[in-house]
XYZ file of C-alpha atoms in Angstrom:
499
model
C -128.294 1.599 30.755
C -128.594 -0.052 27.093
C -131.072 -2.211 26.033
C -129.744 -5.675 24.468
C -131.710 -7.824 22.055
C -130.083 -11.622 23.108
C -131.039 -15.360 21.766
C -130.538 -17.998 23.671
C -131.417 -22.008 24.273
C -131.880 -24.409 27.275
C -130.654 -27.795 27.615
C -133.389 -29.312 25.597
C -132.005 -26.687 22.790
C -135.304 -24.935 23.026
C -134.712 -21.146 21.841
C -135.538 -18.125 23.697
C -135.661 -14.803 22.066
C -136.375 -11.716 24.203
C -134.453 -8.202 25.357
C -132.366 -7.290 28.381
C -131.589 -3.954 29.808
C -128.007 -4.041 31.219
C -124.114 -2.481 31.671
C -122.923 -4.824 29.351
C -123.392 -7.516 26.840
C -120.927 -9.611 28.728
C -123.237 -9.090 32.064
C -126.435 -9.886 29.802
C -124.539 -13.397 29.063
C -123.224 -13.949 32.329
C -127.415 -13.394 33.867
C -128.119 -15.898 31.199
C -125.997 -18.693 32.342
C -127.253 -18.153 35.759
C -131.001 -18.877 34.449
C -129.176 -21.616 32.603
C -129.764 -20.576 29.338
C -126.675 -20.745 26.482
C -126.271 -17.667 24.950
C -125.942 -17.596 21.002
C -125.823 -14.003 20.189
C -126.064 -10.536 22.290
C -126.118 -7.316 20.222
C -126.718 -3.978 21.560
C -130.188 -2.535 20.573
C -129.047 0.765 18.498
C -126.099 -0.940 16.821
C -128.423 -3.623 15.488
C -131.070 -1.022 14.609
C -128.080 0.928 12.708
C -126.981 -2.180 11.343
C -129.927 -3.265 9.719
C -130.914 -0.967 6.734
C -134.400 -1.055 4.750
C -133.093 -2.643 1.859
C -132.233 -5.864 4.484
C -136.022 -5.144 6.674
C -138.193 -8.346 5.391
C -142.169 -7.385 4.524
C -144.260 -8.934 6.962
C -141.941 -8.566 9.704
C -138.239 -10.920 11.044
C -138.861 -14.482 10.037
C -137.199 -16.905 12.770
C -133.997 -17.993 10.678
C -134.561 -21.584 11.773
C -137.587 -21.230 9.361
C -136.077 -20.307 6.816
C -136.046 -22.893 3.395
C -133.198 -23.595 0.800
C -133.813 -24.784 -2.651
C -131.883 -27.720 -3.321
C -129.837 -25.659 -5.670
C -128.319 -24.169 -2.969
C -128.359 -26.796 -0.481
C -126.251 -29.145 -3.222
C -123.684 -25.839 -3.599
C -123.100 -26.006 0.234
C -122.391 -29.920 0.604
C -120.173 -29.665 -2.402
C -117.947 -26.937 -0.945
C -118.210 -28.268 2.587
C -116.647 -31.622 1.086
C -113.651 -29.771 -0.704
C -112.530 -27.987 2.147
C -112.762 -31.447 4.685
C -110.830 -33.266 2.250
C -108.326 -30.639 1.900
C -107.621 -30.871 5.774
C -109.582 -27.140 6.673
C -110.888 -26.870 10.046
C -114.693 -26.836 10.536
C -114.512 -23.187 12.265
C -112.337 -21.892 8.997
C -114.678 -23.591 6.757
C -118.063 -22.238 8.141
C -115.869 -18.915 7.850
C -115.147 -18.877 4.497
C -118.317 -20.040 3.225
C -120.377 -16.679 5.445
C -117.945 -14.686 3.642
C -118.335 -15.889 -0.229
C -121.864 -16.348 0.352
C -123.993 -13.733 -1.247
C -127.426 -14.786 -0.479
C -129.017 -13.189 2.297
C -130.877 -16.740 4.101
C -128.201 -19.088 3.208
C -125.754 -16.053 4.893
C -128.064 -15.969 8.175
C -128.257 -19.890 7.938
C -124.524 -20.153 8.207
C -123.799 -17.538 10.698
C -126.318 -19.205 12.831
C -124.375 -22.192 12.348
C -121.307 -20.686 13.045
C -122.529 -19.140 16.320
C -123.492 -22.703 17.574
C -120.366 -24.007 16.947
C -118.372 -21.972 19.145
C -120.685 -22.298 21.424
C -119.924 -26.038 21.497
C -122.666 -27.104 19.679
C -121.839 -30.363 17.465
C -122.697 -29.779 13.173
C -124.917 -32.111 13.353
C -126.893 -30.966 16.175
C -126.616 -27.000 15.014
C -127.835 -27.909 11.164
C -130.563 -29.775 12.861
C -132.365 -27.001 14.323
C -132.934 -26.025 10.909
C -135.857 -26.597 9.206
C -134.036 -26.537 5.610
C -131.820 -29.699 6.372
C -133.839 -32.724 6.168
C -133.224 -35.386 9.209
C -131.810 -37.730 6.219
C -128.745 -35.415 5.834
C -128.204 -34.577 9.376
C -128.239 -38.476 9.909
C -125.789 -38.503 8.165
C -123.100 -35.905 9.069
C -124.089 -37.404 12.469
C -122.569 -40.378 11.671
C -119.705 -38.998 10.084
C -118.769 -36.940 13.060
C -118.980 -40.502 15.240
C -116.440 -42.007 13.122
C -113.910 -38.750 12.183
C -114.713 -38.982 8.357
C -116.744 -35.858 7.760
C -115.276 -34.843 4.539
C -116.903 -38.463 3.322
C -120.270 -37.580 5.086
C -120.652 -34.376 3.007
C -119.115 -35.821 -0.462
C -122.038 -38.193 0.740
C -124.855 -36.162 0.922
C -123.894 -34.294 -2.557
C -124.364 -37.816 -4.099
C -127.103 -38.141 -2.453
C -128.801 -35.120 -3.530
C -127.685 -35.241 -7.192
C -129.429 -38.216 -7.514
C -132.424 -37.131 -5.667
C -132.850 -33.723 -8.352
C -132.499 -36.031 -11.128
C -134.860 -38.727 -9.965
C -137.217 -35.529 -8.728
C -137.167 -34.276 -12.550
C -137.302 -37.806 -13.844
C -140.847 -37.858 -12.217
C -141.811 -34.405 -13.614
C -140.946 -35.286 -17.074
C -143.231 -38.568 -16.420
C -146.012 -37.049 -15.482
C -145.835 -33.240 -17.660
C -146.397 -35.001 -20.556
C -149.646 -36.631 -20.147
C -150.795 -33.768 -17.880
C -149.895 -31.302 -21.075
C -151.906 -33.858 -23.654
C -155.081 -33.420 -21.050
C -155.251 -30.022 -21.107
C -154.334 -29.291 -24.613
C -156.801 -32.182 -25.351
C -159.936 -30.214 -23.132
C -158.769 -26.794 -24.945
C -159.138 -28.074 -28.716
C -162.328 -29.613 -27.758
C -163.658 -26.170 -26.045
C -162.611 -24.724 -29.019
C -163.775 -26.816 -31.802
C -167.436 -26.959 -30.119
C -167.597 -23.044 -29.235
C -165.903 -21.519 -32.352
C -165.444 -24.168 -34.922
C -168.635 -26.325 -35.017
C -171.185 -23.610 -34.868
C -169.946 -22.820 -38.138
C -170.682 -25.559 -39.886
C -174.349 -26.121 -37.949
C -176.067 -23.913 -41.473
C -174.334 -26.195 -43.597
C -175.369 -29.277 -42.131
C -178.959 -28.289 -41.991
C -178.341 -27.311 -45.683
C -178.220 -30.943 -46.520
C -181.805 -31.864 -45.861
C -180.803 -35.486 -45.132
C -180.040 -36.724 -41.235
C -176.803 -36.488 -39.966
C -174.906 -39.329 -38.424
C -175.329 -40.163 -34.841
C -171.736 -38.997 -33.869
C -172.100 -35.795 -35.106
C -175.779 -35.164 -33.631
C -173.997 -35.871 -30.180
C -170.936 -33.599 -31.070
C -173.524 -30.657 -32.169
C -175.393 -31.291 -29.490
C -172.525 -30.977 -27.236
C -171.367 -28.109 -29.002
C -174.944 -26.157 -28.520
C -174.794 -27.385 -24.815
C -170.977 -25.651 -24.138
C -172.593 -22.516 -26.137
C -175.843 -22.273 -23.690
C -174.296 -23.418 -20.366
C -170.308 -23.061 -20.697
C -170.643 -21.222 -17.706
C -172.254 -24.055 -15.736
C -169.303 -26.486 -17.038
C -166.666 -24.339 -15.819
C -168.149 -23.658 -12.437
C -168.452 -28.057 -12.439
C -165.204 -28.209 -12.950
C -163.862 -25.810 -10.364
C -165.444 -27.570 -7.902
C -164.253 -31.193 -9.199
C -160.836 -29.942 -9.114
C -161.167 -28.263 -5.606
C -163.411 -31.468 -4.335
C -160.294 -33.858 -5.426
C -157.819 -31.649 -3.861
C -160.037 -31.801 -0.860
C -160.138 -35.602 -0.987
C -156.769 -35.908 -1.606
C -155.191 -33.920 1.699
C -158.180 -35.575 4.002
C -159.724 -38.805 2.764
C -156.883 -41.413 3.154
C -158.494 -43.895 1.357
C -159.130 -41.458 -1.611
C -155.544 -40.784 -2.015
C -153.907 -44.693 -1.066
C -156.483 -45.018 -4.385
C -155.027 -42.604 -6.581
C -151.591 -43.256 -5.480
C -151.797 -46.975 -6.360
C -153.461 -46.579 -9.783
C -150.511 -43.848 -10.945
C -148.118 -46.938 -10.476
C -150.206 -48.658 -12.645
C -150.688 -46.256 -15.798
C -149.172 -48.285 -18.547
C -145.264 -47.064 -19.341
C -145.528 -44.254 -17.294
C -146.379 -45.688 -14.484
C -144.066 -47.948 -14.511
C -141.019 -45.059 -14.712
C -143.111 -43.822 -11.455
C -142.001 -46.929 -9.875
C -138.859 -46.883 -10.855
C -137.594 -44.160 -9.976
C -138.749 -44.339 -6.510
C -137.768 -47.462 -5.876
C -134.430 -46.393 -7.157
C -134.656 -43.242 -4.910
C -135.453 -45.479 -2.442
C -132.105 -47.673 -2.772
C -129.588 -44.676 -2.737
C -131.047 -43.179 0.337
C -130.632 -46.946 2.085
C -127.392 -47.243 0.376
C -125.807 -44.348 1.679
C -127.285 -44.627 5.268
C -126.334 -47.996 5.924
C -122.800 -47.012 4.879
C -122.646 -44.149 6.867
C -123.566 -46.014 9.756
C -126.695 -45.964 10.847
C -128.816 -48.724 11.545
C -131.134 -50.832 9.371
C -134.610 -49.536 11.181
C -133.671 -46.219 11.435
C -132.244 -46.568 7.523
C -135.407 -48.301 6.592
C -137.704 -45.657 8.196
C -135.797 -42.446 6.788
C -135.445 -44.061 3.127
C -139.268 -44.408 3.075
C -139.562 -40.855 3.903
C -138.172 -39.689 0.707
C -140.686 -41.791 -1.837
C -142.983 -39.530 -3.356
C -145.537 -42.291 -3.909
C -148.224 -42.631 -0.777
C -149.346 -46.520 -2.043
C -145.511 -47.159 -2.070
C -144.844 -45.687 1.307
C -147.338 -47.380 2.943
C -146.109 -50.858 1.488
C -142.626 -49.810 3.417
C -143.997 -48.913 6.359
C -145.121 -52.505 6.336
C -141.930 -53.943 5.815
C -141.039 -51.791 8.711
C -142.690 -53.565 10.994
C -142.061 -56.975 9.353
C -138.813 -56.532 9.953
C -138.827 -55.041 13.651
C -139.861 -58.452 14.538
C -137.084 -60.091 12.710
C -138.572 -60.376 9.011
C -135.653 -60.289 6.697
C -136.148 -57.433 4.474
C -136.227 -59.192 1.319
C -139.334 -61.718 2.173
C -141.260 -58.668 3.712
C -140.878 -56.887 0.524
C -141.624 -59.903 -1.195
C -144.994 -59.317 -0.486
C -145.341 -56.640 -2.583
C -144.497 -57.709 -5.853
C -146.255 -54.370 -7.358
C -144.027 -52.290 -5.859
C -140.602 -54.235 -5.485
C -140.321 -56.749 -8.498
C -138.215 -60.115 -8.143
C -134.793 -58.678 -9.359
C -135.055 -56.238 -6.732
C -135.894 -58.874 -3.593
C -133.200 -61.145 -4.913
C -130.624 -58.690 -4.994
C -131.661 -57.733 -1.266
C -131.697 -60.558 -0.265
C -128.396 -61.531 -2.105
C -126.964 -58.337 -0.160
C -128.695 -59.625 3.341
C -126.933 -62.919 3.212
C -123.538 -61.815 2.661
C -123.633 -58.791 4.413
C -123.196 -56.178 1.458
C -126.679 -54.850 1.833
C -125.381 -51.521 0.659
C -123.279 -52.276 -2.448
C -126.347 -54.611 -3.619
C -128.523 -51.712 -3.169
C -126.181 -49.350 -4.955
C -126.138 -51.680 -7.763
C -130.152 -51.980 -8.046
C -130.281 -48.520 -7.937
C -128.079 -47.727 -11.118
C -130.101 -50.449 -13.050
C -132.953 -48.890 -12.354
C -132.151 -44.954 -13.047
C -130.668 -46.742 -16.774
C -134.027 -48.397 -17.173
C -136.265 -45.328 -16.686
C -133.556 -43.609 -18.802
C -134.159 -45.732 -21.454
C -137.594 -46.575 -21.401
C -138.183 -44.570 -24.731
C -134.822 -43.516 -25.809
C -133.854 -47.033 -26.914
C -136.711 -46.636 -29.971
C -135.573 -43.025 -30.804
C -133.225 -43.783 -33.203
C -135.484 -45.779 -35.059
C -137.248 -42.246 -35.808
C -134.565 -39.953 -37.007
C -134.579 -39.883 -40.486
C -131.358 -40.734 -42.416
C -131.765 -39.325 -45.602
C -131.728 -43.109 -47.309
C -134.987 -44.211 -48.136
C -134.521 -47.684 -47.592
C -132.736 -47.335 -44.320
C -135.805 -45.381 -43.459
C -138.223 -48.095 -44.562
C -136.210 -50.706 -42.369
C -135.349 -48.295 -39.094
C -139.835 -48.381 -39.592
C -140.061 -52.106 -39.657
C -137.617 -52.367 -36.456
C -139.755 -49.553 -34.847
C -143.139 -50.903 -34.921
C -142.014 -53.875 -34.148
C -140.128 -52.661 -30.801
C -142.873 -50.173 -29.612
C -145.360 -52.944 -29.897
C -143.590 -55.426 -27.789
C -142.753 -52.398 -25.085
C -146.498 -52.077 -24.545
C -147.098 -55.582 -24.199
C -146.252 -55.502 -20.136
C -148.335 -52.446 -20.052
C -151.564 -53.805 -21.140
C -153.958 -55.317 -18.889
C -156.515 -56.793 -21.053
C -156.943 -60.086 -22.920
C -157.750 -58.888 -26.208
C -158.018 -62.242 -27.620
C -160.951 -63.565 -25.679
C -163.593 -61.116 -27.586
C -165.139 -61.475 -30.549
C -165.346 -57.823 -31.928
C -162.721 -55.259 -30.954
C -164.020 -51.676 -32.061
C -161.292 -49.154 -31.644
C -161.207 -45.276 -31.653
C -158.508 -43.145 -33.148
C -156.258 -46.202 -34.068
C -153.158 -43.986 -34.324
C -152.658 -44.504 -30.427
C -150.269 -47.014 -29.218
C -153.368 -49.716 -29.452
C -153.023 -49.782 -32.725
C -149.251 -50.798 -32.344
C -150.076 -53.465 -29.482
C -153.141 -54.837 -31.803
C -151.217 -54.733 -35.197
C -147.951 -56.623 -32.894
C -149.737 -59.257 -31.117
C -152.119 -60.072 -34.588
C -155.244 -59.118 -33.416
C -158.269 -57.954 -35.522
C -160.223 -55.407 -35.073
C -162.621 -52.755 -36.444
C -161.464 -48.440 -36.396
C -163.980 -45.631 -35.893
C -163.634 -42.502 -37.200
C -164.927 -39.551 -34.605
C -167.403 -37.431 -34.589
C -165.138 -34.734 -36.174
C -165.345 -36.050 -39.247
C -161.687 -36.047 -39.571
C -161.259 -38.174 -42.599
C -163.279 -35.493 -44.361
C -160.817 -32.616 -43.257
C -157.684 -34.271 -42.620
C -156.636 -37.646 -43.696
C -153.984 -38.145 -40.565
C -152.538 -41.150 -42.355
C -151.554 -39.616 -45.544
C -150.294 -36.532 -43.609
C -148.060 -38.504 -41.472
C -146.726 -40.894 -43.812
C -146.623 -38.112 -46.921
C -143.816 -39.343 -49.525
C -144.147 -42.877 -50.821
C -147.498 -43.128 -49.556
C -148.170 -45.868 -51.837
C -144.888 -47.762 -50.551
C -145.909 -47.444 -46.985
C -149.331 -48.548 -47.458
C -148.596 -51.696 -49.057
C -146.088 -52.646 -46.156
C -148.819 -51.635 -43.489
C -150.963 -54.326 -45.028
C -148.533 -56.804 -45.142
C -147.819 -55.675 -41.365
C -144.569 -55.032 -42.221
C -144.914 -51.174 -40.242
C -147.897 -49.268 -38.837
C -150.419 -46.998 -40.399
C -153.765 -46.064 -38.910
C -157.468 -45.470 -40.237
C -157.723 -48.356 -42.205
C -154.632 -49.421 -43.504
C -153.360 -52.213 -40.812
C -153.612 -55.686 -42.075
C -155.210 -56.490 -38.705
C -158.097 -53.410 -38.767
C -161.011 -54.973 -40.724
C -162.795 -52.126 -41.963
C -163.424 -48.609 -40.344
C -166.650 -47.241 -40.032
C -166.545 -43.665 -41.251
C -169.699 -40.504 -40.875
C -169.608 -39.635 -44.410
C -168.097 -42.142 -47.212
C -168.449 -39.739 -50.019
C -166.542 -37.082 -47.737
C -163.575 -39.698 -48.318
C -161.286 -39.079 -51.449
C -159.450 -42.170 -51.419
């Protein structure tokens, strides 16, 4: 008799995968009912060795297609087309049928036929995308709900929303955090390099002088001979810093509700951190409270989806506030780092008249538009125009505008200490300083980059002596030294300077 290979599930829609000697693969499905078991597939031993060629064989062995991931790519592609063919009146069956036949990619393909095999097995969509491990619970919460109330074509135009604004918000975050991460490491590289190639150089030429050296750049060839000697030893240090904080980061809880918290809190881009998630936040309770389901159970898979740990755990607060009747908006209330005032009014605005989910649609646009433009609204200050004086004014407006942007980022009182000493100028704390009138007194490094590169002439080359005189009538921006507001910079080597 032939050997079948059959999978099956139980009631509880736990799946049983195992082989069957019989006649027939209808007898192999009728000894399965008997043991109550639902058979899915049945295929004949040889015809699915035949069937299956090396080029389809996966290394490692056959992965269990209900482990099987999509990239959101993909997933997006599927809700789209699933929408189009509900509105257009196709039946589910038909649907799932045309989309294993126009789908070229092997998973997705085994995904679908899967799908398709639980159907007509009287499995609901909901239920057969759910034992999935691809399809997050939001999504099949969703469907779910559309099934219960006959508009399924809505449910999936739903979820491709949905997940549109979840890759953008996801690359929003990215972008936030790339930037700074790129600085850091190209920052750590120059510095490798200037102390191991560049400054051992210059160390005959400095002992050539027969005077002493400046402090700053005893330390820096000090630090230079030190990476030389034991560069080893600093690499090995920071291996295990960077494993140690990984460590820390999966198993300490404390360590990470730290580090989540004080990204939130890294001027300008921690504030895009926020508001994106928050934002990701309101279209995932948006579209769930539309769809149907209910405000816990909306509450609870909405926090799910925020990247942030600090800002989860501040949900999962309001959670419980509100499972004992809390309205929403005073539990969040609470929180006024995470969810500002506009946002609490505008829940609670949607709370008391019952439009919970158009306020939170709103909210949600206003915030994508403000972490849009939290920069872009100064770029085209910077373009140049090809008009001088345009140029000169688009400057004025510009300094002007970036220094009152970093005014909510920064969290000290400048104005209550008597000497402000200031490193590399050129940052945005020369802006802020120069904006809010504050004095205070630049430091060249221990570089000695005044001596090799004047940055302020470089940057501001053509009508340098234009530029300079607005600077110090604080009129624009220029750094080392030529701010009305910086008092005097203390430089390594004065003769070194040319101007």
């Amino acid at each position: 008799m032939p050997k079948y290979y059959y999978v099956a599930v139980n009631e509880k829609n736990r799946k049983y995968k195992n082989e069957m000697v019989a006649e027939s693969a209808e007898e192999v499905r009728k000894n399965l009912r008997a043991r109550n078991l639902n058979p899915l597939s049945v295929v004949e031993a040889s015809k699915k060795e035949e069937e299956q060629s090396i080029w389809d064989m996966e290394i490692g062995g056959n992965k269990d297609v209900h482990t099987l991931t999509l990239n959101k790519k993909k997933m997006l592609v599927f809700f789209h087309q699933m929408a189009l063919m509900m509105r257009s009146g196709i039946s589910l069956s038909v649907a799932m049928e045309v989309m294993i036949d126009s789908e070229k990619d092997k998973k997705m393909r085994s995904i679908l036929r899967d799908i398709s095999v639980n159907l007509y097995n009287g499995f609901t969509l909901s239920r057969a995308m759910g034992m999935f491990k691809t399809f997050p619970i939001l999504y099949i919460n969703i469907i779910q709900a559309g099934e219960a109330n006959g508009k399924l074509d809505e449910s999936f135009e739903q979820c491709t929303q949905l997940l549109k604004k979840e890759m953008k918000l996801s690359g929003k975050i990215k972008s936030a955090m790339m930037y700074p991460i790129f600085l850091l490491i190209l920052t750590i590289a120059l510095i490798i390099v200037m102390s191991v190639v560049v400054m051992p150089s210059f160390k005959d030429l400095f002992a050539s002088f027969g005077s002493d050296l400046p402090a700053l750049t005893k330390i820096t060839m000090g630090m230079s001979d030190f990476l030389i000697k034991w560069g080893w030893l600093v690499i090995i240090a920071i291996v295990i810093i960077c494993i140690t904080f990984t460590v820390l980061l999966k198993k300490n809880y404390a360590f990470a509700m730290w580090c989540a918290n004080l990204t939130i809190k890294i001027p300008i881009i921690g504030e895009v951190v926020r508001l994106t998630n928050v934002a990701r936040f309101a279209n995932m309770m948006a579209t769930l409270t539309e769809s149907g389901v209910n405000i816990l159970d909306s509450l609870t898979l909405s926090r799910d989806v925020i990247g942030n740990m600090y800002m989860r755990d501040c949900l999962s607060q309001v959670i419980e506030d509100v499972k004992i009747g809390t309205p929403i908006n005073i539990s969040m209330n609470r929180y006024k780092d995470v969810f500002d005032s506009l946002f609490t009014s505008m829940v609670r605005v949607g709370e008391e008249s019952g439009q919970l989910a158009d306020s939170l649609r709103k909210i949600a646009d206003m915030y994508e538009e403000k972490a849009d433009t939290q920069f872009s609204q100064l770029e085209k200050y910077r373009k140049d125009t090809g008009n001088i004086i345009t140029n000169m004014w688009n400057r004025v407006v510009f300094t002007k505008k970036f220094g009152k942007l970093l005014e909510p980022d920064v969290p000290v009182d400048f104005k209550q200490y008597k000497d402000i000493y200031v490193f590399c100028d050129s940052d945005p704390i020369g802006y802020y300083l120069s904006y809010k009138k504050i004095y205070y007194h630049a430091l060249e490094d221990g570089l000695d980059t005044l001596k090799y590169c004047d940055q302020a002439r470089v940057t501001n080359r053509g009508h340098f002596g234009i530029k300079a005189w607005m600077a110090a009538h604080n009129l624009i921006f220029i750094e080392n030294g030529y701010a009305k507001y910086c008092l005097d910079m203390e430089v390594n080597d004065i003769s070194a300077c040319p101007h």
